PDB file of C-alpha atoms in Angstrom:
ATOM      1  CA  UNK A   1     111.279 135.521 162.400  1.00  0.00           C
ATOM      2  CA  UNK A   2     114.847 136.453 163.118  1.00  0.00           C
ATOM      3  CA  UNK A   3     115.191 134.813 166.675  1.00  0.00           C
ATOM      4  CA  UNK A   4     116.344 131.470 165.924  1.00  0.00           C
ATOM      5  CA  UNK A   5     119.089 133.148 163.473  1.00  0.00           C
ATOM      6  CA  UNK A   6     120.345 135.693 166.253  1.00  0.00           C
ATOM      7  CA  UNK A   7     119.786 132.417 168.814  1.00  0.00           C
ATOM      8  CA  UNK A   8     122.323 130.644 166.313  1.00  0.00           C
ATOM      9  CA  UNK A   9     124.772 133.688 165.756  1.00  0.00           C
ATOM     10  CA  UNK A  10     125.112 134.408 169.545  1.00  0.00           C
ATOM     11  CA  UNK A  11     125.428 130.729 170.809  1.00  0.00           C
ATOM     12  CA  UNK A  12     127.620 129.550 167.963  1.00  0.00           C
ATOM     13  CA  UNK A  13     130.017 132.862 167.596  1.00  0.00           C
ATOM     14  CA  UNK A  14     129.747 134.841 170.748  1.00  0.00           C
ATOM     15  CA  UNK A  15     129.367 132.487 173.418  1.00  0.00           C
ATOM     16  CA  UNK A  16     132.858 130.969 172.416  1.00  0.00           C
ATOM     17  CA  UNK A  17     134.340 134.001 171.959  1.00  0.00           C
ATOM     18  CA  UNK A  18     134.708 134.092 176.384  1.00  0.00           C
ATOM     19  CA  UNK A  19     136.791 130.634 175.973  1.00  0.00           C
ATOM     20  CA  UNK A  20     139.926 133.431 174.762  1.00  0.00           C
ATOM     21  CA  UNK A  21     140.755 133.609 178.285  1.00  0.00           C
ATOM     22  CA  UNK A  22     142.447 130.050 177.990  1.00  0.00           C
ATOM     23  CA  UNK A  23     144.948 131.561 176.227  1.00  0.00           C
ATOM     24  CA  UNK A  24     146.071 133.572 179.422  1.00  0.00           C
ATOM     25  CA  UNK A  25     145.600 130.471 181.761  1.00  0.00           C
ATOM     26  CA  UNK A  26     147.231 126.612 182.520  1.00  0.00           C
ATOM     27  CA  UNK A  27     143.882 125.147 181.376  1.00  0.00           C
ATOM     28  CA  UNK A  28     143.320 122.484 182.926  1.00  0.00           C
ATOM     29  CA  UNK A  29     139.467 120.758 181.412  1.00  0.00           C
ATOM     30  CA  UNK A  30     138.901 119.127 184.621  1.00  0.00           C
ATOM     31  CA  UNK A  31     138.979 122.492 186.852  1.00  0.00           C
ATOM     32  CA  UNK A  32     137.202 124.028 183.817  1.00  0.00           C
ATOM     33  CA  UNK A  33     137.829 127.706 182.442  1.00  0.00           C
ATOM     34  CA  UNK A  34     136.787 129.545 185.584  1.00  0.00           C
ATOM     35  CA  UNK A  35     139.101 127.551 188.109  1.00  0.00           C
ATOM     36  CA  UNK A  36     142.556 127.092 185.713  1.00  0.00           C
ATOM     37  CA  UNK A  37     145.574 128.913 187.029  1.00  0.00           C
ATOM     38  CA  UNK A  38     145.879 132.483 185.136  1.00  0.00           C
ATOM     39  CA  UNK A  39     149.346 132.595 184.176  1.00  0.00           C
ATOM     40  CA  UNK A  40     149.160 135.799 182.392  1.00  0.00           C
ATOM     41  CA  UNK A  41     151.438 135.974 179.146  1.00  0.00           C
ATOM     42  CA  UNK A  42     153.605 132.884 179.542  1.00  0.00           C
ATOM     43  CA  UNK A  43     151.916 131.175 176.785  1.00  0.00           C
ATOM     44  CA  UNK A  44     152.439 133.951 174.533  1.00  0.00           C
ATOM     45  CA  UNK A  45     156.044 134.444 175.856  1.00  0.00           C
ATOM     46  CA  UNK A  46     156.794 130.868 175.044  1.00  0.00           C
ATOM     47  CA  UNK A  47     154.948 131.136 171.198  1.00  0.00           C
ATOM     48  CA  UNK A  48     157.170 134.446 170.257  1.00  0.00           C
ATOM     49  CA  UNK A  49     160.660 132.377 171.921  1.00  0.00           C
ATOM     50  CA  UNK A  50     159.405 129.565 169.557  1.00  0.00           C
ATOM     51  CA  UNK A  51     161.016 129.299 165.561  1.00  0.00           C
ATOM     52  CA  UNK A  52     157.600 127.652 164.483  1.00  0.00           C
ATOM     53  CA  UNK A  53     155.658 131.373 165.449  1.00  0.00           C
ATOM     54  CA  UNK A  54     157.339 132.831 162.540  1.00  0.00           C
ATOM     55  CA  UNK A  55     158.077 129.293 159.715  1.00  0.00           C
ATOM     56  CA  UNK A  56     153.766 129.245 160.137  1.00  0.00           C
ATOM     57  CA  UNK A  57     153.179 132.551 159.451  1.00  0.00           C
ATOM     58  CA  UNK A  58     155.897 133.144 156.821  1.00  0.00           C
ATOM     59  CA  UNK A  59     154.197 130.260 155.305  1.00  0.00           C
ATOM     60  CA  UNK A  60     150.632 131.565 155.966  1.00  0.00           C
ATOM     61  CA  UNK A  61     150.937 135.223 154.413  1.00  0.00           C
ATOM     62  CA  UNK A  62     152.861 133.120 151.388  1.00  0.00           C
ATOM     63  CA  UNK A  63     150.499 130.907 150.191  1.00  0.00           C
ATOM     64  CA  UNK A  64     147.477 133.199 150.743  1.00  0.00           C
ATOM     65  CA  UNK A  65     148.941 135.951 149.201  1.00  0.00           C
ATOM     66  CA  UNK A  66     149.859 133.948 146.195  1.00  0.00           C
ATOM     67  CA  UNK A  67     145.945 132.302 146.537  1.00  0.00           C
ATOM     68  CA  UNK A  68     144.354 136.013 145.867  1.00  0.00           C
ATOM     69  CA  UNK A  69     146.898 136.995 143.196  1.00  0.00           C
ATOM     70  CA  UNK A  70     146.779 133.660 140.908  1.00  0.00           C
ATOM     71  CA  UNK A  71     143.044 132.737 142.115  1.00  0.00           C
ATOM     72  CA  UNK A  72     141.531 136.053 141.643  1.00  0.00           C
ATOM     73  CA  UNK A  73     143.866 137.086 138.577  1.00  0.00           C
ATOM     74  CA  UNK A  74     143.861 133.467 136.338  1.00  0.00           C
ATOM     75  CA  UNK A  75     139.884 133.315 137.175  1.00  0.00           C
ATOM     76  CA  UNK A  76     139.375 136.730 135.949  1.00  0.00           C
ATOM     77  CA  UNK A  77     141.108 135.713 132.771  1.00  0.00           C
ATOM     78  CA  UNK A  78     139.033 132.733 132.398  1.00  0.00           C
ATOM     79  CA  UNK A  79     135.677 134.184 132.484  1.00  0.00           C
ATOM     80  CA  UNK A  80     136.368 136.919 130.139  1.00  0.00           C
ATOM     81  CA  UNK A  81     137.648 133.850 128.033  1.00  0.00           C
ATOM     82  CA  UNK A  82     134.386 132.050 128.235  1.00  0.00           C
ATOM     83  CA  UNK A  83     132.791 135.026 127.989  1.00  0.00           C
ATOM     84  CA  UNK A  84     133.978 135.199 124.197  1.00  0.00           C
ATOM     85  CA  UNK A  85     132.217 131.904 123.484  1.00  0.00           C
ATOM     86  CA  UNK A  86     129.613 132.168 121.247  1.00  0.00           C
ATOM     87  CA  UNK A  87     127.352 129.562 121.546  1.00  0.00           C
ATOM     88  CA  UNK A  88     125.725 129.354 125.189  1.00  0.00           C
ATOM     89  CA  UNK A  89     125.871 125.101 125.546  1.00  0.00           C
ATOM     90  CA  UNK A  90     129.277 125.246 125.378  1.00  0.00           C
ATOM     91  CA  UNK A  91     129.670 127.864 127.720  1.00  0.00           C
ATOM     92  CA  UNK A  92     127.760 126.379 130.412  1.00  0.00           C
ATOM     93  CA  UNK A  93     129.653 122.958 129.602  1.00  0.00           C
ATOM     94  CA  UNK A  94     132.926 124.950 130.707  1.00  0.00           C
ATOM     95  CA  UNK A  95     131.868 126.490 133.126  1.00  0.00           C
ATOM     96  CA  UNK A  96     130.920 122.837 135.114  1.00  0.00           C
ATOM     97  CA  UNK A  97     133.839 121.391 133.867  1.00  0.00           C
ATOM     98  CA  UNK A  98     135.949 123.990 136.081  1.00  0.00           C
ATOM     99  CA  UNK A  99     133.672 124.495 138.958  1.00  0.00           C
ATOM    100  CA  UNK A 100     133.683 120.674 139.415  1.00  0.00           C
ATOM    101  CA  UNK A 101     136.785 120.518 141.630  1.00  0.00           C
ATOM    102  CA  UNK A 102     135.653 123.200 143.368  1.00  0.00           C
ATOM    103  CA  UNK A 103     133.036 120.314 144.483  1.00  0.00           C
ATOM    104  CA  UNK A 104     135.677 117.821 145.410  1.00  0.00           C
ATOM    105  CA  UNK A 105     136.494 117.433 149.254  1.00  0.00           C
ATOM    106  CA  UNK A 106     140.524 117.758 149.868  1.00  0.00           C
ATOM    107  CA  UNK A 107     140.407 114.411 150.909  1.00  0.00           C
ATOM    108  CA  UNK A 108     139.323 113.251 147.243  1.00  0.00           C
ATOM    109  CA  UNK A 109     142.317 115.486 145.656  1.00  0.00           C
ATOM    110  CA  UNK A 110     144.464 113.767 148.398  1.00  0.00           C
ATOM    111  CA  UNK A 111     143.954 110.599 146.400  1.00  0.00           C
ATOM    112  CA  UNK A 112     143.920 112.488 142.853  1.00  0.00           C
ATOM    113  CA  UNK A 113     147.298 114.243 143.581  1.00  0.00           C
ATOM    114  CA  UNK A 114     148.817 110.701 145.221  1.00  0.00           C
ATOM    115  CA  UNK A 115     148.017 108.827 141.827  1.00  0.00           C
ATOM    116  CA  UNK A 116     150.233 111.546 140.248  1.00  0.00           C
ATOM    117  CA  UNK A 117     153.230 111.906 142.903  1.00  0.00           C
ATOM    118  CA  UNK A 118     153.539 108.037 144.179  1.00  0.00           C
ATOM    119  CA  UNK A 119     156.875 107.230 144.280  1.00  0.00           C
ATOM    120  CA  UNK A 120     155.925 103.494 143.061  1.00  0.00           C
ATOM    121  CA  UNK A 121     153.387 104.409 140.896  1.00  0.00           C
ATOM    122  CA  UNK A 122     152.416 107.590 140.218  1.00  0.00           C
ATOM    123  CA  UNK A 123     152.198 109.129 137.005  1.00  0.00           C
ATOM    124  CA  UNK A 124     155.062 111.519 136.738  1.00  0.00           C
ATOM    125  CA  UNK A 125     157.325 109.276 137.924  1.00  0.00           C
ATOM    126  CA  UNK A 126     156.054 106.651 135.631  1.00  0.00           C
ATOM    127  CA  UNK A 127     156.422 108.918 132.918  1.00  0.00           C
ATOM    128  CA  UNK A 128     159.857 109.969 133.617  1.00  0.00           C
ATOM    129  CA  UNK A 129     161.117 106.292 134.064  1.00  0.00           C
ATOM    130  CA  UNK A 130     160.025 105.857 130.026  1.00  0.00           C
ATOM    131  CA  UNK A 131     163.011 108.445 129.377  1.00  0.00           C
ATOM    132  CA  UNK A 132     165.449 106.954 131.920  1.00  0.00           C
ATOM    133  CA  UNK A 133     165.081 109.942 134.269  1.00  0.00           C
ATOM    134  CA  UNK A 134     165.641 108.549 138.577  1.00  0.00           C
ATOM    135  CA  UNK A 135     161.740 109.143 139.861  1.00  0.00           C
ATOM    136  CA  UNK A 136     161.534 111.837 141.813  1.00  0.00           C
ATOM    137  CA  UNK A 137     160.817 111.900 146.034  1.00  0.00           C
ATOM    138  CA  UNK A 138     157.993 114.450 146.180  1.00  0.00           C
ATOM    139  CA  UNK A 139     156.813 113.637 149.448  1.00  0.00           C
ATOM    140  CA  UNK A 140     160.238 113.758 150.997  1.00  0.00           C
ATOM    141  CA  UNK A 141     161.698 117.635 149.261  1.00  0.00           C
ATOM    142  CA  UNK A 142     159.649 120.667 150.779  1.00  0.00           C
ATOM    143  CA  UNK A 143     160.952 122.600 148.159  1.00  0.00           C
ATOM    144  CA  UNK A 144     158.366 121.228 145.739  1.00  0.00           C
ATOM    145  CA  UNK A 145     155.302 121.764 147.868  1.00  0.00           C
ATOM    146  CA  UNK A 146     155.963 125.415 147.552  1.00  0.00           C
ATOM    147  CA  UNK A 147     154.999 125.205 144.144  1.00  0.00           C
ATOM    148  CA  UNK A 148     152.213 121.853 144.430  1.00  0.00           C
ATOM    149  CA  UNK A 149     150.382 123.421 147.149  1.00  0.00           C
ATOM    150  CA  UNK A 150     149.635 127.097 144.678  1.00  0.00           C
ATOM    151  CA  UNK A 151     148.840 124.920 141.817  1.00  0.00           C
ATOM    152  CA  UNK A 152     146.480 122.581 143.816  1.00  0.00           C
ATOM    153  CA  UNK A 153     144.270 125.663 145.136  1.00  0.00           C
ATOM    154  CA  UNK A 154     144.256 127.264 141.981  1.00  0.00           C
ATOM    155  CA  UNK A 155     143.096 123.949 140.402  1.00  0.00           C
ATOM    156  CA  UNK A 156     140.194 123.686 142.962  1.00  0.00           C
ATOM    157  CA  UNK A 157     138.995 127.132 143.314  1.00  0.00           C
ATOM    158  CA  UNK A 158     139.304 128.898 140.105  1.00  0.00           C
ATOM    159  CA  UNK A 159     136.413 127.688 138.719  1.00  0.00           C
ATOM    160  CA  UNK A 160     134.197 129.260 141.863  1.00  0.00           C
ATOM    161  CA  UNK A 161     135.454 132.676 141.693  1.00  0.00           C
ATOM    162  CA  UNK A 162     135.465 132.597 137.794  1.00  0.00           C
ATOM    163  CA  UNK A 163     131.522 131.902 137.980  1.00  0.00           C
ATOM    164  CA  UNK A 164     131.410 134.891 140.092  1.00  0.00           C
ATOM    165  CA  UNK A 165     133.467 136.991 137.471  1.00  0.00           C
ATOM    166  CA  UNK A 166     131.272 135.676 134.397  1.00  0.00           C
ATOM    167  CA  UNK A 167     127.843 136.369 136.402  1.00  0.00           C
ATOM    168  CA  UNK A 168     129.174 140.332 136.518  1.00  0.00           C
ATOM    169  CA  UNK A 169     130.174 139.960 133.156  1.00  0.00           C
ATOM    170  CA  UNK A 170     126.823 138.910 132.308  1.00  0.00           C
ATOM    171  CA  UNK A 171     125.739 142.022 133.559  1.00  0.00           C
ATOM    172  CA  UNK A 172     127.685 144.266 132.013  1.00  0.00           C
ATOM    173  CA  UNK A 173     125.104 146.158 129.407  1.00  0.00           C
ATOM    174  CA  UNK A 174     125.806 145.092 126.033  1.00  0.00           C
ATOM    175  CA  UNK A 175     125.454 148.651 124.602  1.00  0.00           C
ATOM    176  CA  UNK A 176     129.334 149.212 125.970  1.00  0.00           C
ATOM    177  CA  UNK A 177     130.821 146.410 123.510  1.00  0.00           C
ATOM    178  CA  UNK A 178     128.687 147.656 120.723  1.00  0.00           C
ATOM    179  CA  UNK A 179     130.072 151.361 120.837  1.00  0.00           C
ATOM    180  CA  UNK A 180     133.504 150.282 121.218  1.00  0.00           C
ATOM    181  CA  UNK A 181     133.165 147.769 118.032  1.00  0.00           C
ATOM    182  CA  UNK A 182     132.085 150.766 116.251  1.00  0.00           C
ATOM    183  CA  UNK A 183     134.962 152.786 116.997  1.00  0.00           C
ATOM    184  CA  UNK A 184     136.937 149.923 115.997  1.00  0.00           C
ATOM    185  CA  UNK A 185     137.981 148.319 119.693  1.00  0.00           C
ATOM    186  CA  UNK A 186     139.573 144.884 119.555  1.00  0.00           C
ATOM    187  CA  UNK A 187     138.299 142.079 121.396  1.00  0.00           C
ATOM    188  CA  UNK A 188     141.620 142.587 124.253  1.00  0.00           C
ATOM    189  CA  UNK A 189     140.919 146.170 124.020  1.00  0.00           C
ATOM    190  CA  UNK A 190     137.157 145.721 124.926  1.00  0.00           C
ATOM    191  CA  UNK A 191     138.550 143.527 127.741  1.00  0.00           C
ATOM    192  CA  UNK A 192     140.955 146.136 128.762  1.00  0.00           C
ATOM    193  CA  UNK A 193     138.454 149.069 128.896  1.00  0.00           C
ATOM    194  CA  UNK A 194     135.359 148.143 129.468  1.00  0.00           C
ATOM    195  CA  UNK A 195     135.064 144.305 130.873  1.00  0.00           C
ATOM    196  CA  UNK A 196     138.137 144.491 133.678  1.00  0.00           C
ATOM    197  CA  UNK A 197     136.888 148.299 135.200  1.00  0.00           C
ATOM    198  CA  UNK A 198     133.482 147.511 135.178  1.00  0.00           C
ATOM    199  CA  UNK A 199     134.097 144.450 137.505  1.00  0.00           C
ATOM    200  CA  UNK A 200     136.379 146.384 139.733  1.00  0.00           C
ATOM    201  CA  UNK A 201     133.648 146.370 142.970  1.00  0.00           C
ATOM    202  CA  UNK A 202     133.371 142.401 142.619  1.00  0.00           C
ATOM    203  CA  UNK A 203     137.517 142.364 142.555  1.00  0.00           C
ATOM    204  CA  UNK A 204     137.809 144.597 145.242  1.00  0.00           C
ATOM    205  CA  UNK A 205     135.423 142.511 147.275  1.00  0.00           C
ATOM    206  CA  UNK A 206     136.532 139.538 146.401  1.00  0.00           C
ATOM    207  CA  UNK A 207     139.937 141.119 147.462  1.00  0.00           C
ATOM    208  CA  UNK A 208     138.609 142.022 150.773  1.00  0.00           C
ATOM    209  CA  UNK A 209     136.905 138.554 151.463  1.00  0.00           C
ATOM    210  CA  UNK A 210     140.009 136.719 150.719  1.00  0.00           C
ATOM    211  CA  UNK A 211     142.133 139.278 152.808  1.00  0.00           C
ATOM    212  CA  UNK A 212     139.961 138.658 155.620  1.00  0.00           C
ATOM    213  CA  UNK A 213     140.865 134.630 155.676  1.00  0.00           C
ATOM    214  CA  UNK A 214     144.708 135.234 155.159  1.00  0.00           C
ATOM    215  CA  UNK A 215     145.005 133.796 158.278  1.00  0.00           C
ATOM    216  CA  UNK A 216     142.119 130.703 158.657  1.00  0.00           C
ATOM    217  CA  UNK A 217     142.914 127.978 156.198  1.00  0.00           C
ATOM    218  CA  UNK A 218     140.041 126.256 158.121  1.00  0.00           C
ATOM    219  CA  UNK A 219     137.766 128.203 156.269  1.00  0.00           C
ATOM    220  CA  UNK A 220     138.057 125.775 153.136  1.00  0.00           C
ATOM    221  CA  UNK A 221     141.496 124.981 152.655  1.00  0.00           C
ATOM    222  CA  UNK A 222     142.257 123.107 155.897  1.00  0.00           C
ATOM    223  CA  UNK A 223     142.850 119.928 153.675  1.00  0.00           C
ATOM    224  CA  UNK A 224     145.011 121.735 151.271  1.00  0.00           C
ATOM    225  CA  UNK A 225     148.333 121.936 154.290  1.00  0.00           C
ATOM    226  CA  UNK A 226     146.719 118.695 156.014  1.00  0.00           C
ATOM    227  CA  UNK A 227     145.551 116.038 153.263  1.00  0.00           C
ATOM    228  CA  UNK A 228     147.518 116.934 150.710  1.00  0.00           C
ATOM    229  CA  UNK A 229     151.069 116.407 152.333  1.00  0.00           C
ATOM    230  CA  UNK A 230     149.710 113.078 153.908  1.00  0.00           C
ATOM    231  CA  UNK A 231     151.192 114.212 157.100  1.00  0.00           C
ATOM    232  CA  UNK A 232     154.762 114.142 156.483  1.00  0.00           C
ATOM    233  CA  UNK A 233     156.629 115.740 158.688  1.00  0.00           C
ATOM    234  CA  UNK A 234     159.421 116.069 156.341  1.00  0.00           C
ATOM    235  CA  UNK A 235     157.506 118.621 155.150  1.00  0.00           C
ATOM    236  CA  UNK A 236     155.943 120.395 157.465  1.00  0.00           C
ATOM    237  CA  UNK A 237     158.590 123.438 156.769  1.00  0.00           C
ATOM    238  CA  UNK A 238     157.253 123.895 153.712  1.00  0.00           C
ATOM    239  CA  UNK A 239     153.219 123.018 154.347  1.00  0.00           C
ATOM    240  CA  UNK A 240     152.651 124.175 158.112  1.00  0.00           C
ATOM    241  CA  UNK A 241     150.561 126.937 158.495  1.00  0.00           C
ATOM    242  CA  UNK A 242     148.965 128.188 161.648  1.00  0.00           C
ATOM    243  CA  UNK A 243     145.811 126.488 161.993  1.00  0.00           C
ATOM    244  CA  UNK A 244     147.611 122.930 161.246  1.00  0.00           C
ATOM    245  CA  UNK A 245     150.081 123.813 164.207  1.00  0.00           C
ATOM    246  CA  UNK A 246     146.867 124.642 166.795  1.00  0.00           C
ATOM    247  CA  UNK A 247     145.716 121.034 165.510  1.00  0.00           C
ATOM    248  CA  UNK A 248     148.794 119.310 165.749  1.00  0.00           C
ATOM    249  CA  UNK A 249     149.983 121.069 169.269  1.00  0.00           C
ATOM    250  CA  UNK A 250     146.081 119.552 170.711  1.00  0.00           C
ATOM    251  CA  UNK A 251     146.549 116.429 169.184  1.00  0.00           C
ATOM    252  CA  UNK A 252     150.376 115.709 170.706  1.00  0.00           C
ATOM    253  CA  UNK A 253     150.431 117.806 173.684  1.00  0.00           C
ATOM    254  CA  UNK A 254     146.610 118.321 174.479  1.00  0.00           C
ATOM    255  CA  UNK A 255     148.180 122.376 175.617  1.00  0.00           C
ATOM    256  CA  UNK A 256     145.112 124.260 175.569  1.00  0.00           C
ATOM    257  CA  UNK A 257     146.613 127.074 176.360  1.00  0.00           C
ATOM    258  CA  UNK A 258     149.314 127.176 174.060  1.00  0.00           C
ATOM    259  CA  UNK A 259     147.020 126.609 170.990  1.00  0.00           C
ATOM    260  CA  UNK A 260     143.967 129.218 172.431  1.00  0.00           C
ATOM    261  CA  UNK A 261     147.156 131.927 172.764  1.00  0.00           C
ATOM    262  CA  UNK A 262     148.319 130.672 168.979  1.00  0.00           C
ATOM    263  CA  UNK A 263     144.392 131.061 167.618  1.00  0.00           C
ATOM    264  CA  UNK A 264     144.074 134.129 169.719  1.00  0.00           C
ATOM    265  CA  UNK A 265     147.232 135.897 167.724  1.00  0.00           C
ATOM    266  CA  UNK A 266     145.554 134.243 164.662  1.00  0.00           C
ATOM    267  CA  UNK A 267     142.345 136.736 165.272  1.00  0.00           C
ATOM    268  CA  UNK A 268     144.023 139.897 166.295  1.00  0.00           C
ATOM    269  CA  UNK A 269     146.721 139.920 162.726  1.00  0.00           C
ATOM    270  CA  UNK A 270     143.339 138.739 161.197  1.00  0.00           C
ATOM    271  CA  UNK A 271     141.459 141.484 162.204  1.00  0.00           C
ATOM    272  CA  UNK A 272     144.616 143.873 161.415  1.00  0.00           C
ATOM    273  CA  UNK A 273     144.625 142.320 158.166  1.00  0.00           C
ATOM    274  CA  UNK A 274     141.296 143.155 157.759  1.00  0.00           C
ATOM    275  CA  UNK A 275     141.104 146.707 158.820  1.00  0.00           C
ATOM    276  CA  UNK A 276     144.438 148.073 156.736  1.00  0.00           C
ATOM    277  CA  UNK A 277     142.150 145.928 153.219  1.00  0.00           C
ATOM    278  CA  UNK A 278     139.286 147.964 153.914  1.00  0.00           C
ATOM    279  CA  UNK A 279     140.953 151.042 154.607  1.00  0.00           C
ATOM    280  CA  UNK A 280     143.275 150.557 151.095  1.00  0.00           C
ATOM    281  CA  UNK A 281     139.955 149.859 149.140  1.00  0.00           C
ATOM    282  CA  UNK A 282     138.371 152.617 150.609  1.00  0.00           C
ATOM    283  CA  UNK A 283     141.109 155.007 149.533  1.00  0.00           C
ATOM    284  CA  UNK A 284     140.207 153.644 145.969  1.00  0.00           C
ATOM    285  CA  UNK A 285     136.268 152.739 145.777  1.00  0.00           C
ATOM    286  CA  UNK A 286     134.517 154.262 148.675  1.00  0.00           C
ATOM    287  CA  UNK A 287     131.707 152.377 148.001  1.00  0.00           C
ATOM    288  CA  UNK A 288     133.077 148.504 147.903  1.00  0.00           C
ATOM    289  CA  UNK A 289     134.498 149.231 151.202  1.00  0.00           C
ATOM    290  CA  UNK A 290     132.827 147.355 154.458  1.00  0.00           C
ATOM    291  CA  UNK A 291     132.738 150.712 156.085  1.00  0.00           C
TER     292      UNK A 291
END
């Protein structure tokens, strides 16, 4: 019963995993992986000498770290928010209403944030031009994007990880919120001592989940640094990250090499990333840690 899985899991995740030699060669597709001249570390040499190696993963750590501290925090928030909602229809209702971006493909917020941000036509600039204000460039100032690019993942995944936070609330025994109404607990101090610690092991590994992407906007958000800006270079200092830089230095340069030595750098901080989470949670909840 489990063959076809493992078939699947080795000759989807393993078998590529012998293509990181590219990263140590001149690839060259025609003379295949097995025939390209091994060049050792020159394609690494060349990444570190580069100023893009560290703008792309300044701006990686940035955003990510500002994705697990607004996503995890604001939908934490929310579903102890919706939580308080008496009647059940209407909690359901809100809860669709915010998972329903979650459902939208970056390519459909591309157009959604454009109608907003057109120069022309968009919405806040139309709205400014009513009080005589100059429209603003926002595809032409990186500065911005710093702030768009937060608000636009936190717009379109807060209602998935708040589901997750209002099924544990749902679990949470009711007896706990009937003792503490008898001794007089408010509704924020229920929150505060009973709701928020008994969800700790779904923060922490939600926490650990999220840690373990820092470094693959693929996984999800690859439309978030290449839809959303519409490809503007202008402001790629501000919206590059590194898996947009692997695409971009294929689709210009076709150097194989150069983007299987980026990607393999990608998986090693990654995995580094990964380790020092799990060994943090572990120092506070033994048991929510992977091992």
């Amino acid at each position: 019963m489990m063959l076809p899985g493992l078939i699947y899991i080795l000759v989807m995740y393993y078998l590529p995993m012998f293509g990181v030699v590219i990263a140590f060669e001149e690839y060259n597709p025609i003379k295949g992986i097995f025939k390209s001249k091994w060049i050792g570390f020159t394609n690494f040499k060349f990444l570190f000498k580069s100023d893009a190696i560290f703008q792309i993963t300044f701006n990686t750590i940035f955003y990510n770290l500002i994705f697990i501290i607004l996503g995890i925090g604001l939908s934490l928030i929310i579903a102890i928010l919706i939580n308080e909602i008496g009647n059940r229809f209407l909690a359901g209702a809100y809860k669709s209403i915010i998972l329903l971006p979650y459902l939208l493909s970056w390519v459909v917020a591309e157009y959604l944030l454009f109608s907003f941000l057109s120069m022309d036509k968009g919405i806040i600039n139309s709205f400014l031009n009513v009080f005589g204000i100059e429209p603003v460039l926002w595809y032409s100032e990186p500065s911005y994007w710093r702030f768009i690019i937060p608000a636009a993942y936190v717009w379109k995944n807060i209602g998935y990880f708040s589901v997750i936070f209002a099924a544990g609330i749902a679990g949470i025994s009711g007896e706990y919120y009937e003792a503490a109404k008898m001794d007089g607990a408010s509704k924020f101090q229920q929150a505060i001592k009973i709701t928020i610690p008994m969800l700790v092991p779904i923060t922490l590994t939600l926490l650990l989940l999220q840690a373990g992407k820092i470094f693959y906007a693929a996984f999800g958000d690859w439309g978030l640094f290449y839809n959303l800006p519409k490809e503007s270079g202008v402001l790629f200092s501000a919206t590059n990250v590194i898996d947009t830089y692997v695409y971009r230095s294929l689709k210009s340069m076709s150097d194989f090499g150069m983007s299987s030595a980026v990607g393999l750098y990608q998986s090693c901080v990654g995995f580094v990333l990964v380790l020092a989470s799990n060994f943090l949670i572990r120092l506070y909840d033994r048991d929510s840690a992977l091992f």
